[in-house]
mmCIF file with all atom_site columns, C-alpha atoms in Angstrom:
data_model
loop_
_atom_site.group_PDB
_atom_site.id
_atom_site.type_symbol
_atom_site.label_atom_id
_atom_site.label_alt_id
_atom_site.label_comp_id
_atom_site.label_asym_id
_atom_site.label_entity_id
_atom_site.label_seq_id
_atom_site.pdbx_PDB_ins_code
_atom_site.Cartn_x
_atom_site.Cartn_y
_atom_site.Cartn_z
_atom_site.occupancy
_atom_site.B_iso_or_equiv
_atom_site.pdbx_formal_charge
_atom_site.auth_seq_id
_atom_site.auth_comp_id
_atom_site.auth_asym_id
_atom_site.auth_atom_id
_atom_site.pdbx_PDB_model_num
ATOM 1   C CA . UNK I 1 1   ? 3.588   -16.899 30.393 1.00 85.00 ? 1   UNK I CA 1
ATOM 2   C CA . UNK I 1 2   ? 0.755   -18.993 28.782 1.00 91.00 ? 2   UNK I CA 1
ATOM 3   C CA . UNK I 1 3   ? 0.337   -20.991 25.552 1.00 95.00 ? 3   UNK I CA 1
ATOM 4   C CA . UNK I 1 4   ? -2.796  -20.324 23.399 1.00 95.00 ? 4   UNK I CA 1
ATOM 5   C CA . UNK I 1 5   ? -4.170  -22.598 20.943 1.00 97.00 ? 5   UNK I CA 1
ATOM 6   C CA . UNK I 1 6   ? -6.525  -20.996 18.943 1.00 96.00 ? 6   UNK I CA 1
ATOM 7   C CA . UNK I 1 7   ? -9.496  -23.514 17.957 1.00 96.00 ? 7   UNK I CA 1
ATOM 8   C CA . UNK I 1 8   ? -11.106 -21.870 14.458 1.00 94.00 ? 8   UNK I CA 1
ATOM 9   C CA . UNK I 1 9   ? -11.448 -22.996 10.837 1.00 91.00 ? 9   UNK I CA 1
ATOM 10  C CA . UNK I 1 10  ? -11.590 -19.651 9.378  1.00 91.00 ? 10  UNK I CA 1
ATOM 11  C CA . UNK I 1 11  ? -7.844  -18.374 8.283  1.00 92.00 ? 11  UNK I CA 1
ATOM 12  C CA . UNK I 1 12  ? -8.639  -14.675 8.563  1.00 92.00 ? 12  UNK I CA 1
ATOM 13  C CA . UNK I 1 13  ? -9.368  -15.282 11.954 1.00 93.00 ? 13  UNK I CA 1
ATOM 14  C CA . UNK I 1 14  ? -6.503  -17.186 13.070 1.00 93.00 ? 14  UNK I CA 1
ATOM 15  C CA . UNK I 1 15  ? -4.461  -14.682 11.095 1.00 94.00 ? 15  UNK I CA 1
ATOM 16  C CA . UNK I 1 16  ? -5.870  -11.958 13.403 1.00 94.00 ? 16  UNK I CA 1
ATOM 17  C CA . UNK I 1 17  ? -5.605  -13.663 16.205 1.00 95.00 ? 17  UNK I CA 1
ATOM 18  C CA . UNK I 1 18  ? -1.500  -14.539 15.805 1.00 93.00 ? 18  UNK I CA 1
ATOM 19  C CA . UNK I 1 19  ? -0.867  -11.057 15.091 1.00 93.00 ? 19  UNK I CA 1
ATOM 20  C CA . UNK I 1 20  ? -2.802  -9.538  17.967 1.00 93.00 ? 20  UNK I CA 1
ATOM 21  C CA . UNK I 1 21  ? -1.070  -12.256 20.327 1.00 92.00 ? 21  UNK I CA 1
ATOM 22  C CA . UNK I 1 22  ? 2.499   -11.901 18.845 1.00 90.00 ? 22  UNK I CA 1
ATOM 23  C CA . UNK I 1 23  ? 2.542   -8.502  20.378 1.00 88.00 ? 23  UNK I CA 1
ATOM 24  C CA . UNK I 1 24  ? 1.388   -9.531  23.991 1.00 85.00 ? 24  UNK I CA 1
ATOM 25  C CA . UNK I 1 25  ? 4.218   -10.301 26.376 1.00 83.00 ? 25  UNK I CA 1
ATOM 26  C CA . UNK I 1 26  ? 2.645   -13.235 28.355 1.00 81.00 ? 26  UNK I CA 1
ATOM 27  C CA . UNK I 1 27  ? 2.524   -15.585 25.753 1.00 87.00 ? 27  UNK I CA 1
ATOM 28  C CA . UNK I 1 28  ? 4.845   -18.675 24.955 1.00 88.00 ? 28  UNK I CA 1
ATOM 29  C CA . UNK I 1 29  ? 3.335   -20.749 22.705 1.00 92.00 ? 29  UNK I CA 1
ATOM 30  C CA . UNK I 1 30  ? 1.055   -20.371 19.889 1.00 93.00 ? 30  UNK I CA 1
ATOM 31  C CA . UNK I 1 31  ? -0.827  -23.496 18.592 1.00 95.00 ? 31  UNK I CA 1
ATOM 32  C CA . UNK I 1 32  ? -4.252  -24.179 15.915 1.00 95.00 ? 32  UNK I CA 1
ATOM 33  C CA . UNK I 1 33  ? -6.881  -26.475 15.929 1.00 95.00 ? 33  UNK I CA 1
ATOM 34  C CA . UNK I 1 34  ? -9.073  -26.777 13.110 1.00 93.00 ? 34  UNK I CA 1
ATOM 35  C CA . UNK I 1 35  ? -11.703 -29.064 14.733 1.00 91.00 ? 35  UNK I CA 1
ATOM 36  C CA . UNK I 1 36  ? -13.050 -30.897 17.288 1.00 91.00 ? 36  UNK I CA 1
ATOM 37  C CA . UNK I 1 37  ? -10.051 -34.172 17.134 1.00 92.00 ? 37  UNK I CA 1
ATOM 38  C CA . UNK I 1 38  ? -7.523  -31.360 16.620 1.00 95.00 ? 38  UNK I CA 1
ATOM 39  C CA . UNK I 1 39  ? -8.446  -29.483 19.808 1.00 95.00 ? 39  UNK I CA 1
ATOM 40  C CA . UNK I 1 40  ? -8.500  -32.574 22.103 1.00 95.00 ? 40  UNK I CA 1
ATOM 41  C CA . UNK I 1 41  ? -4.834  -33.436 21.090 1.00 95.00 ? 41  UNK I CA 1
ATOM 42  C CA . UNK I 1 42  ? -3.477  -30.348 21.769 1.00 96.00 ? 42  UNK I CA 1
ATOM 43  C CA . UNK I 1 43  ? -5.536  -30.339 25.093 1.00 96.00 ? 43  UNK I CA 1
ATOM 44  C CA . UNK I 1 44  ? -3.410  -33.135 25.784 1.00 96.00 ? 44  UNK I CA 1
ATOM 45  C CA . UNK I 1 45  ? -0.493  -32.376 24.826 1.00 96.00 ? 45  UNK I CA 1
ATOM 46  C CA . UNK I 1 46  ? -0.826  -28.756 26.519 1.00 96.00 ? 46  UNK I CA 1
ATOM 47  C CA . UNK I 1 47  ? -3.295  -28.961 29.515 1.00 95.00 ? 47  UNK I CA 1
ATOM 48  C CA . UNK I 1 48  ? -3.136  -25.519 30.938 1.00 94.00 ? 48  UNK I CA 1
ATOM 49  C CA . UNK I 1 49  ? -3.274  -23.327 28.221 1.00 96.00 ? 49  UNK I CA 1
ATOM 50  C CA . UNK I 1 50  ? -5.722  -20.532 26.802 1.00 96.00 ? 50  UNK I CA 1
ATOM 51  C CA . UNK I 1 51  ? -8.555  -21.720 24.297 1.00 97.00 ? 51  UNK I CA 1
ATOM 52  C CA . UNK I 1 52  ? -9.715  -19.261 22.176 1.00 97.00 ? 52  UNK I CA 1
ATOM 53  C CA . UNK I 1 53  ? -12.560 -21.165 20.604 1.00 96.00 ? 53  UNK I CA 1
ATOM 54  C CA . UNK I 1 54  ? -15.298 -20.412 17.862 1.00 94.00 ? 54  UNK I CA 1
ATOM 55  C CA . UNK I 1 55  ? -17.408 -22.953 19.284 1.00 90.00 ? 55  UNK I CA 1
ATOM 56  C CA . UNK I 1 56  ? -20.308 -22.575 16.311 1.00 88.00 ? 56  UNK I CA 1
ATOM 57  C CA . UNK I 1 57  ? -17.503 -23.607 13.668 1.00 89.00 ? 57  UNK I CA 1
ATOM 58  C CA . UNK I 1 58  ? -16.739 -26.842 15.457 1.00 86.00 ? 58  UNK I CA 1
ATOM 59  C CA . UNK I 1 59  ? -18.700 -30.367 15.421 1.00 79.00 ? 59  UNK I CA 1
ATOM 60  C CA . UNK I 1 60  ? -19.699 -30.443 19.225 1.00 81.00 ? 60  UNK I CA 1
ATOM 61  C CA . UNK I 1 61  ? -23.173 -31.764 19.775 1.00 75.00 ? 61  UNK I CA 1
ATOM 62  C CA . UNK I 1 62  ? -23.944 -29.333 21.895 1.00 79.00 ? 62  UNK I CA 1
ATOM 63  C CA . UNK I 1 63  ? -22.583 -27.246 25.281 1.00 85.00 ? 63  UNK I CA 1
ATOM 64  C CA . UNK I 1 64  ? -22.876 -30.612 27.178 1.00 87.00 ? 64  UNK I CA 1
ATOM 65  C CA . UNK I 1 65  ? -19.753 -31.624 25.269 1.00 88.00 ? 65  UNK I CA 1
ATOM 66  C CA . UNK I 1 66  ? -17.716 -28.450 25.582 1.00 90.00 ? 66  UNK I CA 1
ATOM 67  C CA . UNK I 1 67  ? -18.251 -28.864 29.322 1.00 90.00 ? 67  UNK I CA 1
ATOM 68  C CA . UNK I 1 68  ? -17.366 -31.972 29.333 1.00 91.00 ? 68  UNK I CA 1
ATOM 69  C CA . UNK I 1 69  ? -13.831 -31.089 28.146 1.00 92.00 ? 69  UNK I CA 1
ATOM 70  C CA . UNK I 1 70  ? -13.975 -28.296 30.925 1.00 92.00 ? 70  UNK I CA 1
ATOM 71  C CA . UNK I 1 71  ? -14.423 -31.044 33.310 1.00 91.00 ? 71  UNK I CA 1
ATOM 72  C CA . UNK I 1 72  ? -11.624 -33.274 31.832 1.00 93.00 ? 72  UNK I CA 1
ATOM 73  C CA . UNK I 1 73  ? -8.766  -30.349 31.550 1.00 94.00 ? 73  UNK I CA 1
ATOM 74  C CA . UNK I 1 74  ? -9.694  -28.269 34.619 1.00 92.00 ? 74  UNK I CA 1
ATOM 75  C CA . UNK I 1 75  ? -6.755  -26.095 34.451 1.00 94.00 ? 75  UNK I CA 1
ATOM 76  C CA . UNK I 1 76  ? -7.515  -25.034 30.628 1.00 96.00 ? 76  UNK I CA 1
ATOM 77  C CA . UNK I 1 77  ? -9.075  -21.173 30.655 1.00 96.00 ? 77  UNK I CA 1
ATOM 78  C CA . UNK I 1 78  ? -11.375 -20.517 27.800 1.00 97.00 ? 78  UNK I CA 1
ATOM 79  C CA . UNK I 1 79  ? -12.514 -17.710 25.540 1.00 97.00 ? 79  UNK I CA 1
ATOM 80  C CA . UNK I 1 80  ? -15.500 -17.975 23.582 1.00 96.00 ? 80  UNK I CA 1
ATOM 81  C CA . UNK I 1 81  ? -14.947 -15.969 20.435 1.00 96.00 ? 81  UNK I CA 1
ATOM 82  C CA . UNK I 1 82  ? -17.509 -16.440 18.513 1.00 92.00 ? 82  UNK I CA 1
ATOM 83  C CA . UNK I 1 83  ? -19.706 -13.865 15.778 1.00 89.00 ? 83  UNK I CA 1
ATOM 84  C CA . UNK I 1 84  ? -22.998 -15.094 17.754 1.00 85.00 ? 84  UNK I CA 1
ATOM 85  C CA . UNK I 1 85  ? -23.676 -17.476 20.787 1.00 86.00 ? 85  UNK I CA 1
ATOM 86  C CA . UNK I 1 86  ? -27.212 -18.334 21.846 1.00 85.00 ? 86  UNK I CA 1
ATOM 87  C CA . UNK I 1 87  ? -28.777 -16.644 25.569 1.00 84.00 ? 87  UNK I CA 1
ATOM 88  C CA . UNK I 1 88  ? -29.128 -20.442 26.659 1.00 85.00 ? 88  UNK I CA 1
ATOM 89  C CA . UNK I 1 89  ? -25.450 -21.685 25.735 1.00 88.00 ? 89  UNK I CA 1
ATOM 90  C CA . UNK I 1 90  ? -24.196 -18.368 27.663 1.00 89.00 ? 90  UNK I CA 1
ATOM 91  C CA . UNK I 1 91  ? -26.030 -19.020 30.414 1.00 87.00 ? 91  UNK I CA 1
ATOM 92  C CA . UNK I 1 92  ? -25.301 -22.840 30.612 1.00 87.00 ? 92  UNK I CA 1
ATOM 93  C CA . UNK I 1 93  ? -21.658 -22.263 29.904 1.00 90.00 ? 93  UNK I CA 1
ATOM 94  C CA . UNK I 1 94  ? -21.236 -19.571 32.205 1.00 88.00 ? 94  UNK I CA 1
ATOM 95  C CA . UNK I 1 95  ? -22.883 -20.955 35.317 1.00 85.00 ? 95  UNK I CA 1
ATOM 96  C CA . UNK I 1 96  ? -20.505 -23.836 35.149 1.00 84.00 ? 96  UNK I CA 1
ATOM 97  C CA . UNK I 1 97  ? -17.308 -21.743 36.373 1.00 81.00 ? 97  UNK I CA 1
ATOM 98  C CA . UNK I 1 98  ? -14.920 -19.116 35.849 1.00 88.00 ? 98  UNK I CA 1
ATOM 99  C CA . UNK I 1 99  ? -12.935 -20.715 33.666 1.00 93.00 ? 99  UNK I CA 1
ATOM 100 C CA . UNK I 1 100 ? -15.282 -19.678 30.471 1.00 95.00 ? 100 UNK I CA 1
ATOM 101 C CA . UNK I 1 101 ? -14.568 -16.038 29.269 1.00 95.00 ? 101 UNK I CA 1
ATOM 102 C CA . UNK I 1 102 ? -16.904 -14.217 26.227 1.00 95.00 ? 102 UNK I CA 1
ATOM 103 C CA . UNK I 1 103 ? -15.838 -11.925 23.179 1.00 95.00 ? 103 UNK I CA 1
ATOM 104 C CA . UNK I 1 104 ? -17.488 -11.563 20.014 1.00 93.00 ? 104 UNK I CA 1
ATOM 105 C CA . UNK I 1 105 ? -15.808 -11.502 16.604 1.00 93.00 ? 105 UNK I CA 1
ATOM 106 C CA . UNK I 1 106 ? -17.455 -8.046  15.964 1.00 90.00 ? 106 UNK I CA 1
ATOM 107 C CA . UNK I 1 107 ? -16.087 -6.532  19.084 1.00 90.00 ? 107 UNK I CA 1
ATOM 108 C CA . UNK I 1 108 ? -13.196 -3.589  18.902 1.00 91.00 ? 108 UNK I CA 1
ATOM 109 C CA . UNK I 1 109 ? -9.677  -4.784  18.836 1.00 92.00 ? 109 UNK I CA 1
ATOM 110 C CA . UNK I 1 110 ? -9.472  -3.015  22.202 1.00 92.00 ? 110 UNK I CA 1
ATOM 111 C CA . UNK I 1 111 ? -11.604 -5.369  23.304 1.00 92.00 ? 111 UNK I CA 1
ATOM 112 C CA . UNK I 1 112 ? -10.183 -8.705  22.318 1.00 94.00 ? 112 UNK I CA 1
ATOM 113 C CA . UNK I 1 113 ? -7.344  -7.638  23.064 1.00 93.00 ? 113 UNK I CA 1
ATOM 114 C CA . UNK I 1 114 ? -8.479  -6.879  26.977 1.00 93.00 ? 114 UNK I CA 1
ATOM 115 C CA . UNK I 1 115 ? -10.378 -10.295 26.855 1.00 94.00 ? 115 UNK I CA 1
ATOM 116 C CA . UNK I 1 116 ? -7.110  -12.425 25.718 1.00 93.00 ? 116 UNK I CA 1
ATOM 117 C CA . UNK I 1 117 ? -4.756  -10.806 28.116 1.00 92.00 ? 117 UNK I CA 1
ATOM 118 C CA . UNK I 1 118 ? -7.593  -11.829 31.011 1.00 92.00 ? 118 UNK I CA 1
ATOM 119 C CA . UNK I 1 119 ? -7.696  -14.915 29.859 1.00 90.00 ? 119 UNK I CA 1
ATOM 120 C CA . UNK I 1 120 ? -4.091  -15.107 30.412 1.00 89.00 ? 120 UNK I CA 1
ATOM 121 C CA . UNK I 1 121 ? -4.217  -13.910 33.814 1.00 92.00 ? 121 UNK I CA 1
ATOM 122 C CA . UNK I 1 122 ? -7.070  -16.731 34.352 1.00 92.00 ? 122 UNK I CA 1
ATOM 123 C CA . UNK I 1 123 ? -9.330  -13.713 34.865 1.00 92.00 ? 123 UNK I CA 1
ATOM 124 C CA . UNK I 1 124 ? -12.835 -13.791 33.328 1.00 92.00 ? 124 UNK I CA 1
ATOM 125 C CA . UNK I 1 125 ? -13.912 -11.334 30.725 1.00 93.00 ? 125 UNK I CA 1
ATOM 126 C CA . UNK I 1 126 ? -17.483 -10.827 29.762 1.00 92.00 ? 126 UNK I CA 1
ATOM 127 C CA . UNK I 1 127 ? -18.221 -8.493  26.829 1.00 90.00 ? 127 UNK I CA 1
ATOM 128 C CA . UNK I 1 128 ? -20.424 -5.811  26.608 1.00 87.00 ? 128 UNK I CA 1
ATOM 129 C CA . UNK I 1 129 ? -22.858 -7.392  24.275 1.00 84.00 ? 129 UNK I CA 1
ATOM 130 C CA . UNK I 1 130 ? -22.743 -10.708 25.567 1.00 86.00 ? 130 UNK I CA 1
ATOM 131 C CA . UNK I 1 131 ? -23.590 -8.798  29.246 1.00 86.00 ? 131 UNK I CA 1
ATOM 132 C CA . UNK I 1 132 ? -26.444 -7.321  27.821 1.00 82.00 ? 132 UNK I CA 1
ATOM 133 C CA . UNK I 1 133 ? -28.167 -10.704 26.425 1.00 80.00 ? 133 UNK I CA 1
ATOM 134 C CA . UNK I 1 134 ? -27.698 -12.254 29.351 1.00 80.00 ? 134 UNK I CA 1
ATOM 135 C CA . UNK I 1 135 ? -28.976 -9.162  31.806 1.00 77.00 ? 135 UNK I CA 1
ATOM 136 C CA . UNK I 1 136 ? -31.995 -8.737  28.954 1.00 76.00 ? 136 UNK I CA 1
ATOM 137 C CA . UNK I 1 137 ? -32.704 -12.529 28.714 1.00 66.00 ? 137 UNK I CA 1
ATOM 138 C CA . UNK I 1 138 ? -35.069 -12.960 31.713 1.00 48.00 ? 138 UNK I CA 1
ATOM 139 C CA . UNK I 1 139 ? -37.520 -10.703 30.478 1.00 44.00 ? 139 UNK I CA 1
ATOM 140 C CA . UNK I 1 140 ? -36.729 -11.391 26.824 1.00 48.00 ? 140 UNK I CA 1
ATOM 141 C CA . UNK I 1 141 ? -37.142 -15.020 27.056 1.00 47.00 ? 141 UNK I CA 1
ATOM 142 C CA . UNK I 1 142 ? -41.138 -15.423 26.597 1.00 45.00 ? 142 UNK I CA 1
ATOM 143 C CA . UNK I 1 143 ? -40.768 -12.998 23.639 1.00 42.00 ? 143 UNK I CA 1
ATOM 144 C CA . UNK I 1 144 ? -37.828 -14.970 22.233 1.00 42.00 ? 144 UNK I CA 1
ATOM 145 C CA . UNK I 1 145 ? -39.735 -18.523 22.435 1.00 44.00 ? 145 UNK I CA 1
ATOM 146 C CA . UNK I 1 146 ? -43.227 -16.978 20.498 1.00 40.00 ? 146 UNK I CA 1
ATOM 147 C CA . UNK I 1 147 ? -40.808 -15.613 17.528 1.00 39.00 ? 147 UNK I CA 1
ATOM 148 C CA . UNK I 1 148 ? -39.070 -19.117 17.243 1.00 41.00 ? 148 UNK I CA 1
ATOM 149 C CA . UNK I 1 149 ? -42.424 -20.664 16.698 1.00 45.00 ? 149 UNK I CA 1
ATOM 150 C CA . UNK I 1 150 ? -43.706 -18.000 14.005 1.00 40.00 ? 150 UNK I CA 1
ATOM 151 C CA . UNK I 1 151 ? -43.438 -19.274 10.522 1.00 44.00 ? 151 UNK I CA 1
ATOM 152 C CA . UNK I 1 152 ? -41.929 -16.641 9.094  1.00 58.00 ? 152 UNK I CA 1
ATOM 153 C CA . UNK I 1 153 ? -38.902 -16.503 11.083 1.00 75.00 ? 153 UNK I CA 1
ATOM 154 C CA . UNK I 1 154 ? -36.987 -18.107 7.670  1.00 82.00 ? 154 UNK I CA 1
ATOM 155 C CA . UNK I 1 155 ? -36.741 -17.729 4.321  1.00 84.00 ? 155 UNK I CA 1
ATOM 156 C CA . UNK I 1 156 ? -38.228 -20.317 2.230  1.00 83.00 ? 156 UNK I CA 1
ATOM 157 C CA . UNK I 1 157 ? -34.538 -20.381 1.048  1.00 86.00 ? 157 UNK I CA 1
ATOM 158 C CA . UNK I 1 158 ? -33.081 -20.766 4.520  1.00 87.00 ? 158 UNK I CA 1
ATOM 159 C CA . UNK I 1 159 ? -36.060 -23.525 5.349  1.00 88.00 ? 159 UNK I CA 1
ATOM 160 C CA . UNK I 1 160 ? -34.781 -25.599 2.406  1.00 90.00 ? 160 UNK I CA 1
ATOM 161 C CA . UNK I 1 161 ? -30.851 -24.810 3.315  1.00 91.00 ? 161 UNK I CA 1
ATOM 162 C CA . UNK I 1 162 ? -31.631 -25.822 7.092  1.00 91.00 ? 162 UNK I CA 1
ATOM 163 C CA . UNK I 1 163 ? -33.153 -28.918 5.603  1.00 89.00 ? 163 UNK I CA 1
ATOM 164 C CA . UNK I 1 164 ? -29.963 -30.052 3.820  1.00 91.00 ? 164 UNK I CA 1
ATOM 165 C CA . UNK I 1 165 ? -28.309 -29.080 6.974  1.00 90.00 ? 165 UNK I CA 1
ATOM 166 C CA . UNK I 1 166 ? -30.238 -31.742 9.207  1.00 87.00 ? 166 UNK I CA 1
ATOM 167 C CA . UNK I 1 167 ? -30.220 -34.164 6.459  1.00 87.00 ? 167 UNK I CA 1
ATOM 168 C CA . UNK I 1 168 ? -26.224 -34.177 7.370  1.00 87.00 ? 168 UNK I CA 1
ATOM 169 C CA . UNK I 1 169 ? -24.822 -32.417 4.230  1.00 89.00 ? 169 UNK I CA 1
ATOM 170 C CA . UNK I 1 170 ? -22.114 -30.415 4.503  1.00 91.00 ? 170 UNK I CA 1
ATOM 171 C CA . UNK I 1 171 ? -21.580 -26.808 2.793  1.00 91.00 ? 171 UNK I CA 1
ATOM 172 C CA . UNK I 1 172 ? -19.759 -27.668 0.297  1.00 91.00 ? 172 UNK I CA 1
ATOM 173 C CA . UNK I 1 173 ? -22.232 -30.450 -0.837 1.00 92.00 ? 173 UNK I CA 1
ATOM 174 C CA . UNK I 1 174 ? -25.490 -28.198 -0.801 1.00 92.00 ? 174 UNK I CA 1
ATOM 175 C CA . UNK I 1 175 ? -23.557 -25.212 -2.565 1.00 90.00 ? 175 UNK I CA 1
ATOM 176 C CA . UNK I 1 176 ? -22.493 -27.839 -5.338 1.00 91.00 ? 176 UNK I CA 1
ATOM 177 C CA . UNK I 1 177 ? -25.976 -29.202 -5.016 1.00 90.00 ? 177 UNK I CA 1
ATOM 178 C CA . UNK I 1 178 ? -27.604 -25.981 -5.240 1.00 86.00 ? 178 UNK I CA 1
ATOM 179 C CA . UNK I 1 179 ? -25.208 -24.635 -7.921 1.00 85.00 ? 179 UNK I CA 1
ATOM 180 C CA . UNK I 1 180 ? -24.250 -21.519 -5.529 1.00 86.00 ? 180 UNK I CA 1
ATOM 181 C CA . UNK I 1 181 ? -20.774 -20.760 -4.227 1.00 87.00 ? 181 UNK I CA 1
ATOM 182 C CA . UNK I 1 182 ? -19.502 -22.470 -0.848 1.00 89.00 ? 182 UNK I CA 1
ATOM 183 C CA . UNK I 1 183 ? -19.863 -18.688 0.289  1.00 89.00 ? 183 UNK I CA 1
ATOM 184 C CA . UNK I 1 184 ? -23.278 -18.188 -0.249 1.00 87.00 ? 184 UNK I CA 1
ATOM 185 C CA . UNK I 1 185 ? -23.807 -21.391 1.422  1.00 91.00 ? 185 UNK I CA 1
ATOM 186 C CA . UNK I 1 186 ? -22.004 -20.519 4.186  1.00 89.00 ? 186 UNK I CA 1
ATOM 187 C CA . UNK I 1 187 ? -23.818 -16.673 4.899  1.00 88.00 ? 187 UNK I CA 1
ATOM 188 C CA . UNK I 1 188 ? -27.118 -18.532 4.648  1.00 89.00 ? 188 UNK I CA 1
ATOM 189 C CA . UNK I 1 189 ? -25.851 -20.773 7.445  1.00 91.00 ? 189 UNK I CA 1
ATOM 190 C CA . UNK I 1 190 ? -24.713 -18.061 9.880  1.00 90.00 ? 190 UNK I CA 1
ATOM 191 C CA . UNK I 1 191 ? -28.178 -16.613 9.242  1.00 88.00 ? 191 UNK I CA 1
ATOM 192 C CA . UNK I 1 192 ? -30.600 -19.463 9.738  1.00 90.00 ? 192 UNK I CA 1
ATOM 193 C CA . UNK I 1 193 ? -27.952 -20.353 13.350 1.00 90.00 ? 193 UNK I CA 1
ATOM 194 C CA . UNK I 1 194 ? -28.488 -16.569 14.306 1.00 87.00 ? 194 UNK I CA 1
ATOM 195 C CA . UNK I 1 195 ? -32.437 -16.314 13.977 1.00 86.00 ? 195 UNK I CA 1
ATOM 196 C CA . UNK I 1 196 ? -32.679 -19.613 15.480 1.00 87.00 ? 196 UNK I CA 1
ATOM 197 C CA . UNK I 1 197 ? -30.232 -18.932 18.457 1.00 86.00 ? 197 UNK I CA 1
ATOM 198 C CA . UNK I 1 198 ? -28.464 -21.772 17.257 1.00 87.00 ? 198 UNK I CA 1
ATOM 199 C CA . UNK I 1 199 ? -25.059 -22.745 17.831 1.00 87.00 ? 199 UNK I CA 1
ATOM 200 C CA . UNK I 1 200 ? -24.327 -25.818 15.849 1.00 86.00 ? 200 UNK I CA 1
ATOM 201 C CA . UNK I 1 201 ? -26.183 -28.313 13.158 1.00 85.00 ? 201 UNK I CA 1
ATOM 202 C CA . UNK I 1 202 ? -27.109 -30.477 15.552 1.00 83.00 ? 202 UNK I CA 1
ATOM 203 C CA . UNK I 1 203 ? -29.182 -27.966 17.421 1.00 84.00 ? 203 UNK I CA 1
ATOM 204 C CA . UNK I 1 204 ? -30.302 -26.778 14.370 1.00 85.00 ? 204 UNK I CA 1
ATOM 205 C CA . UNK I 1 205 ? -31.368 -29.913 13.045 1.00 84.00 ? 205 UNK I CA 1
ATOM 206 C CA . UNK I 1 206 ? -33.419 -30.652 16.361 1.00 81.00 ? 206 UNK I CA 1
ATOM 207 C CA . UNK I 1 207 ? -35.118 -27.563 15.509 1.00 82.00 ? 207 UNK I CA 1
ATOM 208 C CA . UNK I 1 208 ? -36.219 -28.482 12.019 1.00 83.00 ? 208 UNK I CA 1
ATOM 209 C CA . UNK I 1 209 ? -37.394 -31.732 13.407 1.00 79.00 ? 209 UNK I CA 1
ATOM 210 C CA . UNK I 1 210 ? -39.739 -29.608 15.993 1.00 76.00 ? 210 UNK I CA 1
ATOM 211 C CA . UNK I 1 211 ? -40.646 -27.433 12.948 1.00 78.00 ? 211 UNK I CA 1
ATOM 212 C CA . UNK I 1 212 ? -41.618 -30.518 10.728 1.00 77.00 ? 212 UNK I CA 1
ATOM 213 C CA . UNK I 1 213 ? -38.970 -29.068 8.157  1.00 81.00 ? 213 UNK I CA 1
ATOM 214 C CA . UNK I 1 214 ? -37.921 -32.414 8.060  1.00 72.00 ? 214 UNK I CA 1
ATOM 215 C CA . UNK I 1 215 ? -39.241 -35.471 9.152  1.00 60.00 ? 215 UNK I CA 1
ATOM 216 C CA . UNK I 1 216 ? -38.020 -38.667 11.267 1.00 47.00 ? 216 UNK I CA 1
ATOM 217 C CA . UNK I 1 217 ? -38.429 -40.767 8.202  1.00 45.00 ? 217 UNK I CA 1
ATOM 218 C CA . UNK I 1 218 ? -36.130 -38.559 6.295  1.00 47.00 ? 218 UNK I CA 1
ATOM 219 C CA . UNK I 1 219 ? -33.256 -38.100 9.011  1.00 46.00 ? 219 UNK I CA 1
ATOM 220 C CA . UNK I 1 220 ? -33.039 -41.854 9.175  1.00 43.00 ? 220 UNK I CA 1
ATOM 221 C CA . UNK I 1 221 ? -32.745 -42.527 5.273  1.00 44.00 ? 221 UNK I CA 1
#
């Protein structure tokens, strides 16, 4: 029997996730975290359990940090659940040990469902499409870096939205800023973290700092 705290802000989600693990046998406990503070307290308080973590929805600074926690609670099995992870985080999370398991939001239930009850058996579950990025990525990678660089790889919308984003604003302040609804907001920022093969604000805002979107002057203000 294992506990499972389930580390995502998004209630549809979470709901989805209680009622596909209310039906599996091996599990105890049930727990949330909402963010980053939330998830190291219940680390503590339950330092074997199952993770199932949208890492892009949390304030980590980047997969250094995740790992770190790896290395703190080494008895803690985690699946990465996630709508889109970056070739580089997989790769860097991945190499580190078996303890990191991969599903995507978009997957079948079938799926999940396969990846949470390996995860319970501490057995590591790699999904098909996550497979495929990383068996693709060698000869990908050259191809990925040039379209990064190309100028038209966002919208002028998305350029000014990724600019709020480095600036430190959160959703809710740009959509009120912009006069647009949290929602809108929030699809523009899946978007811009998806063609950049970005995972969080701050590697999105080191990215706008390469692309001169925004300056050093600016971020310092």
């Amino acid at each position: 029997m294992r506990e499972y705290i389930i580390a995502d802000n998004q209630d549809i989600t979470k709901a989805g996730l209680m009622f596909l693990l209310s039906r599996q046998k091996e599990v105890s406990l049930l727990l949330e975290a909402d963010n980053k503070a939330e998830l190291i307290s219940q680390l503590r308080l339950h330092p074997d359990a199952v993770v199932v973590i949208d890492y892009t929805l949390f304030d980590f600074g980047g997969a250094e940090e995740l790992l770190v926690l790896h290395e703190r609670f080494k008895e803690i099995n985690w699946l990465l659940f996630s709508e889109e992870l970056s070739l580089n985080f997989l790769r860097q999370v991945l190499l580190s040990g078996n303890s990191f398991s991969v599903v995507m939001k978009d997957n079948s239930k079938e799926e999940i469902t396969t990846a949470l009850q390996c995860a319970a058996k501490k057995e590591r579950f790699i999904c098909n499409h996550a497979s495929n990025l990383l068996l693709n990525g060698n000869t990908n990678s050259n191809t990925t870096t040039a379209t990064i660089q190309e100028d038209h790889l966002l919208t002028p919308s998305e350029r000014l939205i990724l600019k709020e984003i480095a600036l430190g604003k959160t959703t809710k302040e740009i959509a009120a800023e912009k006069n647009l609804s949290f929602h809108t907001i929030n699809s523009h920022r899946k978007n811009i973290f998806r063609k950049l093969s970005v995972n969080n604000a701050h590697e999105a805002t080191k990215y706008a700092m390469r692309a001169g979107i925004v300056d050093m002057a600016e971020y310092y203000i």
